[in-house]
Coordinates of C-alpha atoms in Angstrom, one line a residue:
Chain S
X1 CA 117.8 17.2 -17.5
X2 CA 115.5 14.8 -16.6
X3 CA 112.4 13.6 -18.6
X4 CA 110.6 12.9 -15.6
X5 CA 110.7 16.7 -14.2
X6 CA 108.1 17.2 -17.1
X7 CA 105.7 15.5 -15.2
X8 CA 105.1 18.3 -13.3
X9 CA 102.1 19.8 -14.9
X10 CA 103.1 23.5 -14.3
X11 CA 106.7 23.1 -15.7
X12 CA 104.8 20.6 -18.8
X13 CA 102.5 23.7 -19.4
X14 CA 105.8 25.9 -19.8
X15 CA 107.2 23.5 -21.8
X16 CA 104.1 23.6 -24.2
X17 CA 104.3 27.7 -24.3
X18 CA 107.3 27.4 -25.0
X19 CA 107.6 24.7 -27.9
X20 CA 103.9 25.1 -29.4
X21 CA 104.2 27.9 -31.7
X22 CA 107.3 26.3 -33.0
X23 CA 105.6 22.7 -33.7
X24 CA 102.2 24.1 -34.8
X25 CA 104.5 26.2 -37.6
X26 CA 106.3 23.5 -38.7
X27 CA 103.4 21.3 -39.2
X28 CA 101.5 24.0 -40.9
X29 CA 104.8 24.6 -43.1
X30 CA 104.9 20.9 -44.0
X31 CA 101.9 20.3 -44.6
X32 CA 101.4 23.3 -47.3
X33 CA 104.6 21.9 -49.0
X34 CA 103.7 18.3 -49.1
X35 CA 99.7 18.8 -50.1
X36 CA 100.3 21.6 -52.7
X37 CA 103.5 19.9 -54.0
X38 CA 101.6 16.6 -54.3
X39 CA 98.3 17.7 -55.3
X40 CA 99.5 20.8 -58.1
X41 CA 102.7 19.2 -59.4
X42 CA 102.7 15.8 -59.2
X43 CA 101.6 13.6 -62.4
X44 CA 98.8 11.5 -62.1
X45 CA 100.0 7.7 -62.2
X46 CA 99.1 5.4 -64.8
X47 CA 96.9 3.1 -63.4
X48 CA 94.7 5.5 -60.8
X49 CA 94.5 8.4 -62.7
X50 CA 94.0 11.8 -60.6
X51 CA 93.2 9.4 -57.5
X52 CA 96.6 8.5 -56.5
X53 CA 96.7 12.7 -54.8
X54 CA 94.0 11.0 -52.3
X55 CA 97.3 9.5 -51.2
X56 CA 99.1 12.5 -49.1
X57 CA 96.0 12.7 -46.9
X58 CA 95.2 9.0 -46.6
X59 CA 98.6 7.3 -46.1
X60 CA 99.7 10.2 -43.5
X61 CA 96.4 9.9 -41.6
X62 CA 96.3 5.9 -41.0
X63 CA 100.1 6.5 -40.4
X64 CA 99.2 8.9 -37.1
X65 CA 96.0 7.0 -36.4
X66 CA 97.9 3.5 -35.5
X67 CA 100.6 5.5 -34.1
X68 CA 98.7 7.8 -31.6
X69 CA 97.5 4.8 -30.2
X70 CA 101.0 3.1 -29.5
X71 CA 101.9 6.7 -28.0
X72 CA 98.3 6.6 -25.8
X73 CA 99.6 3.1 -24.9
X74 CA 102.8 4.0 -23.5
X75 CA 100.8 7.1 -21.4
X76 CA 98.6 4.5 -20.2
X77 CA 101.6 2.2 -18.8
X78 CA 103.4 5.3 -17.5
X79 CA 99.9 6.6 -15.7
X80 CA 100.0 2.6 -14.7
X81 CA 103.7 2.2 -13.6
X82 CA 104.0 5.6 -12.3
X83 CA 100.9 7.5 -11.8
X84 CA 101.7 10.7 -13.6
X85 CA 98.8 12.6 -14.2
X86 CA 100.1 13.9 -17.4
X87 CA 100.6 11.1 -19.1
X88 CA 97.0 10.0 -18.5
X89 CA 96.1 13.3 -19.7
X90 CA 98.1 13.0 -22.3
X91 CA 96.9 9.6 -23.7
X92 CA 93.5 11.7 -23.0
X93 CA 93.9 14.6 -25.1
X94 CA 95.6 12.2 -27.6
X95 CA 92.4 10.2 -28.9
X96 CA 90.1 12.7 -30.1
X97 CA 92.9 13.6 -32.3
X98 CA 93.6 9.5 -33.5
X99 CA 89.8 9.1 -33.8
X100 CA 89.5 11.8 -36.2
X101 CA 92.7 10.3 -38.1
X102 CA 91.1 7.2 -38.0
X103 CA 88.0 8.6 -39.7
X104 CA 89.8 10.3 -42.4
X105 CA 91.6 7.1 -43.1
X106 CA 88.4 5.3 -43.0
X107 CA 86.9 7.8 -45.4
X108 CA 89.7 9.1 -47.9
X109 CA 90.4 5.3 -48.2
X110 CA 86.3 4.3 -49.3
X111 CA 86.4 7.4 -51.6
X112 CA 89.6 6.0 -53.5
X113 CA 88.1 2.4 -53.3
X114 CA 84.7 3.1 -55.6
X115 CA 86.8 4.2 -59.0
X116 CA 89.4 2.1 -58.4
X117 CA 87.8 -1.3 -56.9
X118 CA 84.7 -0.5 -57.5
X119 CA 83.1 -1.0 -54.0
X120 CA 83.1 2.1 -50.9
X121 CA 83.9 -0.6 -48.4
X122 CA 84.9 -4.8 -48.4
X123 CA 85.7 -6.7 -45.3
X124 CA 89.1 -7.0 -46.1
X125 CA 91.9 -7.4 -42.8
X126 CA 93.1 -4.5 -43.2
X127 CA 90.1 -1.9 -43.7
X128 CA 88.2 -4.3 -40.7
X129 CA 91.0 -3.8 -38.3
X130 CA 91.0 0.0 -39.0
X131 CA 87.0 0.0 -38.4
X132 CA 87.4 -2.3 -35.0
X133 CA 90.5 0.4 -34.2
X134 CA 88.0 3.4 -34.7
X135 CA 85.4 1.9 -32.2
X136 CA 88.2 1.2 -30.0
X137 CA 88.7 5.5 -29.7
X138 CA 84.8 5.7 -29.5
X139 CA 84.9 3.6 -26.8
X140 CA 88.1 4.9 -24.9
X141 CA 86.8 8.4 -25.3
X142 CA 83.3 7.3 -23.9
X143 CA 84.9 5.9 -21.2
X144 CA 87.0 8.9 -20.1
X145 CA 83.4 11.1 -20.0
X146 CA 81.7 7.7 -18.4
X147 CA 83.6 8.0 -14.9
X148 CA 83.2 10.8 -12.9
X149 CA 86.5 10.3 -10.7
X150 CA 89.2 10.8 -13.3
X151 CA 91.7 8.3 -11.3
X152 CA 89.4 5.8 -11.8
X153 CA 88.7 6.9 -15.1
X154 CA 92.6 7.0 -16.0
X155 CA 92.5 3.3 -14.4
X156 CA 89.8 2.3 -16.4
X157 CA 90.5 4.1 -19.5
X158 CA 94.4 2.7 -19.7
X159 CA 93.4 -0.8 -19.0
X160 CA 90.9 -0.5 -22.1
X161 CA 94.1 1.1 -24.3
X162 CA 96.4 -1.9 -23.4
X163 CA 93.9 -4.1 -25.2
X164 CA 93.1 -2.1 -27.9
X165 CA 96.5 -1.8 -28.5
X166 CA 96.6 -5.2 -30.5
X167 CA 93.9 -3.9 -33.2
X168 CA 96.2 -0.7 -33.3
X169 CA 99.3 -3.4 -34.0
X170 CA 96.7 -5.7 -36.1
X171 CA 96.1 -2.7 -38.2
X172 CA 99.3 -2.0 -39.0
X173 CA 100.4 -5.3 -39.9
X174 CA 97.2 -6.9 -41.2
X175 CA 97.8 -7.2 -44.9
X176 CA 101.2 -9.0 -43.9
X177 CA 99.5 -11.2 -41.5
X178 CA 97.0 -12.5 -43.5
X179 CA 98.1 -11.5 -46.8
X180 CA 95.0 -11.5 -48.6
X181 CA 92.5 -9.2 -49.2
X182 CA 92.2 -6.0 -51.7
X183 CA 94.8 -3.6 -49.8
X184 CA 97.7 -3.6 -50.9
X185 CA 101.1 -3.1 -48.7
X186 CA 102.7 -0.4 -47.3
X187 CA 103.0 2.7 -49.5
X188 CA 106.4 3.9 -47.7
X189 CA 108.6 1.5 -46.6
X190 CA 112.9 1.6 -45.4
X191 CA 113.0 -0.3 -48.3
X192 CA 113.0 1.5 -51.3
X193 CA 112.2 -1.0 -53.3
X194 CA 108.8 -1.1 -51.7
X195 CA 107.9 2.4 -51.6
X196 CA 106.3 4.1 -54.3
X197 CA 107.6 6.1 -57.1
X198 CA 110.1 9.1 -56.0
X199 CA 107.5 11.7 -57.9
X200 CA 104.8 10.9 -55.3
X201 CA 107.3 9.9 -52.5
X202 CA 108.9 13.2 -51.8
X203 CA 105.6 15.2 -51.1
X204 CA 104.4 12.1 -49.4
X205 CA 107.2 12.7 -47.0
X206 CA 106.6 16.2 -45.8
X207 CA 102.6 15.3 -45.7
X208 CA 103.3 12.3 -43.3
X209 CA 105.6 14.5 -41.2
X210 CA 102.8 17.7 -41.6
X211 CA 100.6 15.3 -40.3
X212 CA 102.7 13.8 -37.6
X213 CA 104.0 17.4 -36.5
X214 CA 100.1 18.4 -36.6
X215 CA 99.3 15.2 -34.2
X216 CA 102.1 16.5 -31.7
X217 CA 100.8 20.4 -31.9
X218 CA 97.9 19.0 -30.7
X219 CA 98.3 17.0 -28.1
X220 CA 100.5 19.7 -26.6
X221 CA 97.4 21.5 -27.1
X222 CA 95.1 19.4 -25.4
X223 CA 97.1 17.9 -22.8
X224 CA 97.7 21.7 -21.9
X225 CA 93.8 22.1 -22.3
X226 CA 93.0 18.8 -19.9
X227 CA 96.0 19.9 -17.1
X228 CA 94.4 23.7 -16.7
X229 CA 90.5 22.2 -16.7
X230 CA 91.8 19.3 -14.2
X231 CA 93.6 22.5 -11.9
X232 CA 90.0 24.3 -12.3
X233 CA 87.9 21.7 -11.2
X234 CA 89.8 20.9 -8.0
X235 CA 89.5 24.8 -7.6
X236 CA 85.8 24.7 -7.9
X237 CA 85.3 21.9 -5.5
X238 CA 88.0 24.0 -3.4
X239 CA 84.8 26.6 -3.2
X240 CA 82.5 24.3 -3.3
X241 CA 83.4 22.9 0.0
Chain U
X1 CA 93.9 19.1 -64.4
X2 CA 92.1 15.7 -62.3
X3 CA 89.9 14.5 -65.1
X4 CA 87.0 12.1 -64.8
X5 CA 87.9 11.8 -61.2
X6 CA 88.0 15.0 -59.8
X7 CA 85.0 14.4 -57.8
X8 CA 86.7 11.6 -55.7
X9 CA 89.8 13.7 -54.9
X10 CA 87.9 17.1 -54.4
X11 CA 85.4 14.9 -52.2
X12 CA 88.8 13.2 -50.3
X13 CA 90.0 16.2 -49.7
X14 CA 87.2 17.9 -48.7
X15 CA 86.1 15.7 -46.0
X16 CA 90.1 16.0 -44.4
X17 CA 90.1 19.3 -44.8
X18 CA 86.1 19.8 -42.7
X19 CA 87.7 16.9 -40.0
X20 CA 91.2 18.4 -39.2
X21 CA 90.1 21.6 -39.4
X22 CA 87.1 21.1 -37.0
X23 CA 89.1 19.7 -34.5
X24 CA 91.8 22.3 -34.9
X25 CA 89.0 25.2 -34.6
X26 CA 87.2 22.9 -31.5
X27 CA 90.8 22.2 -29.6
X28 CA 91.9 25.9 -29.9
X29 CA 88.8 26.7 -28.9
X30 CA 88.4 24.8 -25.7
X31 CA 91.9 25.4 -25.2
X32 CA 90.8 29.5 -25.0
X33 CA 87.6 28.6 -22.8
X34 CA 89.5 26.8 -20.3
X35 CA 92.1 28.9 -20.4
X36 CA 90.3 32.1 -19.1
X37 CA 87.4 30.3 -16.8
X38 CA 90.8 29.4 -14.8
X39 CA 92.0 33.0 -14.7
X40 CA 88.9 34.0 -13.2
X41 CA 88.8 31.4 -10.7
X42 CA 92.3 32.2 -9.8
X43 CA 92.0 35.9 -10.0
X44 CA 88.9 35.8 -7.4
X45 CA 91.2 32.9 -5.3
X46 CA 93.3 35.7 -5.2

């Protein structure tokens, strides 16, 4: 089989009939495991208290937000390279679902930040990066509903997703690159020395992959969504005409 | 059970819980919308 036959956008919406139910259970599965695991039965840690259970929402949403943008960025090279209208609908339906990740990164992450360094918000690399990368989605989904010709707008909109890509990668690796600041590393890590404890790692790891299979469920959703309104809209001019 | 921080985490929690599951309700939604404005279209298309 070839990966390029699910460019088609009839046999993609198959594909998505097919698979959705499957993704959207797992998620929902994963995510009931890792949050009621991790909030119910894990201990609270001996530094941050009750706090450290804001950690299987936060870590798994800044996880998907930087991530959905490297995955809108390689849509916006294969709309580019290729001119797939999928992909650009993909990388469409795709940052609605980052930006809102991004927000609950942004937020989860001030409301653990008052008890524990006492301050909602400090222009630290890390946090700063995350804000510019929220804007970025804003922007990119302004953009998209800015242009009435949606080849432009797929021009314009993947051109604007190759540059934000560098606050998506800044984000990641901000507190490495200028190592200062109050946040502190990565909380999962290949190397286990680095992650934390294996008490809040385990739930951790079916919340990040709850909220990774959630981010998939929906873009299969909305990229199924963004095909069927693009199919009625050239209908509708069909009649208009 | 989260002692003198309880309001942080219920708080956390509850704003994930209003985001994700606003967009979940507003995708699905959309999704259904679309979904049968086509099937009219294409139903009087014929």
């Amino acid at each position: 089989m070839n990966i390029w036959e699910f460019a088609n956008p009839a046999r993609f919406t198959r594909l998505v009939s097919r698979v959705l139910p499957w993704v959207a259970g797992a998620a929902a599965l994963c995510l009931a495991v890792g949050l009621i695991w991790g909030f119910f039965f894990t201990p609270d840690d001996f530094r941050q208290g009750s706090t450290v259970k804001i950690i299987y929402i936060h870590v798994p949403a800044a996880f998907v937000a930087i991530n959905a943008w490297l995955m809108m960025f390689v849509m916006s090279l294969i709309w580019l390279i290729r001119r797939h209208h999928v992909s650009a609908l993909a990388a469409r339906a795709a940052a609605p679902v980052g930006a809102v990740m991004t927000l609950v990164a942004l937020l989860t992450g001030a409301i653990w930040g008052q008890p524990m360094w006492g301050t909602w918000w400090e222009w630290d690399p890390r946090l700063t990066s995350f804000l510019i990368l929220f804007v970025f989605y804003l922007g990119y989904i302004a953009l998209w509903q800015a242009v009435d010709e949606p080849d432009t707008a797929a021009d314009l909109t993947a051109i604007l997703c190759l540059v934000g890509s560098v606050f998506a990668l800044l984000s990641r690796y901000a507190v490495l690159i200028w190592n200062q600041g109050l946040h502190q590393g990565a909380s999962l890590s290949l190397d286990r020395e680095e992650n934390v404890a294996d008490v809040f790692y385990q739930p951790l790891l079916f919340a990040l992959a709850g909220f990774v299979l959630l981010f998939v469920a929906l873009v299969l959703l909305r990229t199924r969504t963004e095909i069927r309104a693009r199919r009625l809209r050239a209908l509708m001019l069909r009649e208009a005409v | 059970m989260l002692g003198e921080y309880a309001p942080f985490v219920l708080a956390a929690y509850g704003v994930t819980i209003a985001l994700v599951g606003g967009l979940v309700a507003l995708s699905v939604w959309r999704g259904a919308r679309v979904r049968a404005a086509l099937e009219k279209v294409e139903r009087k298309d014929g």
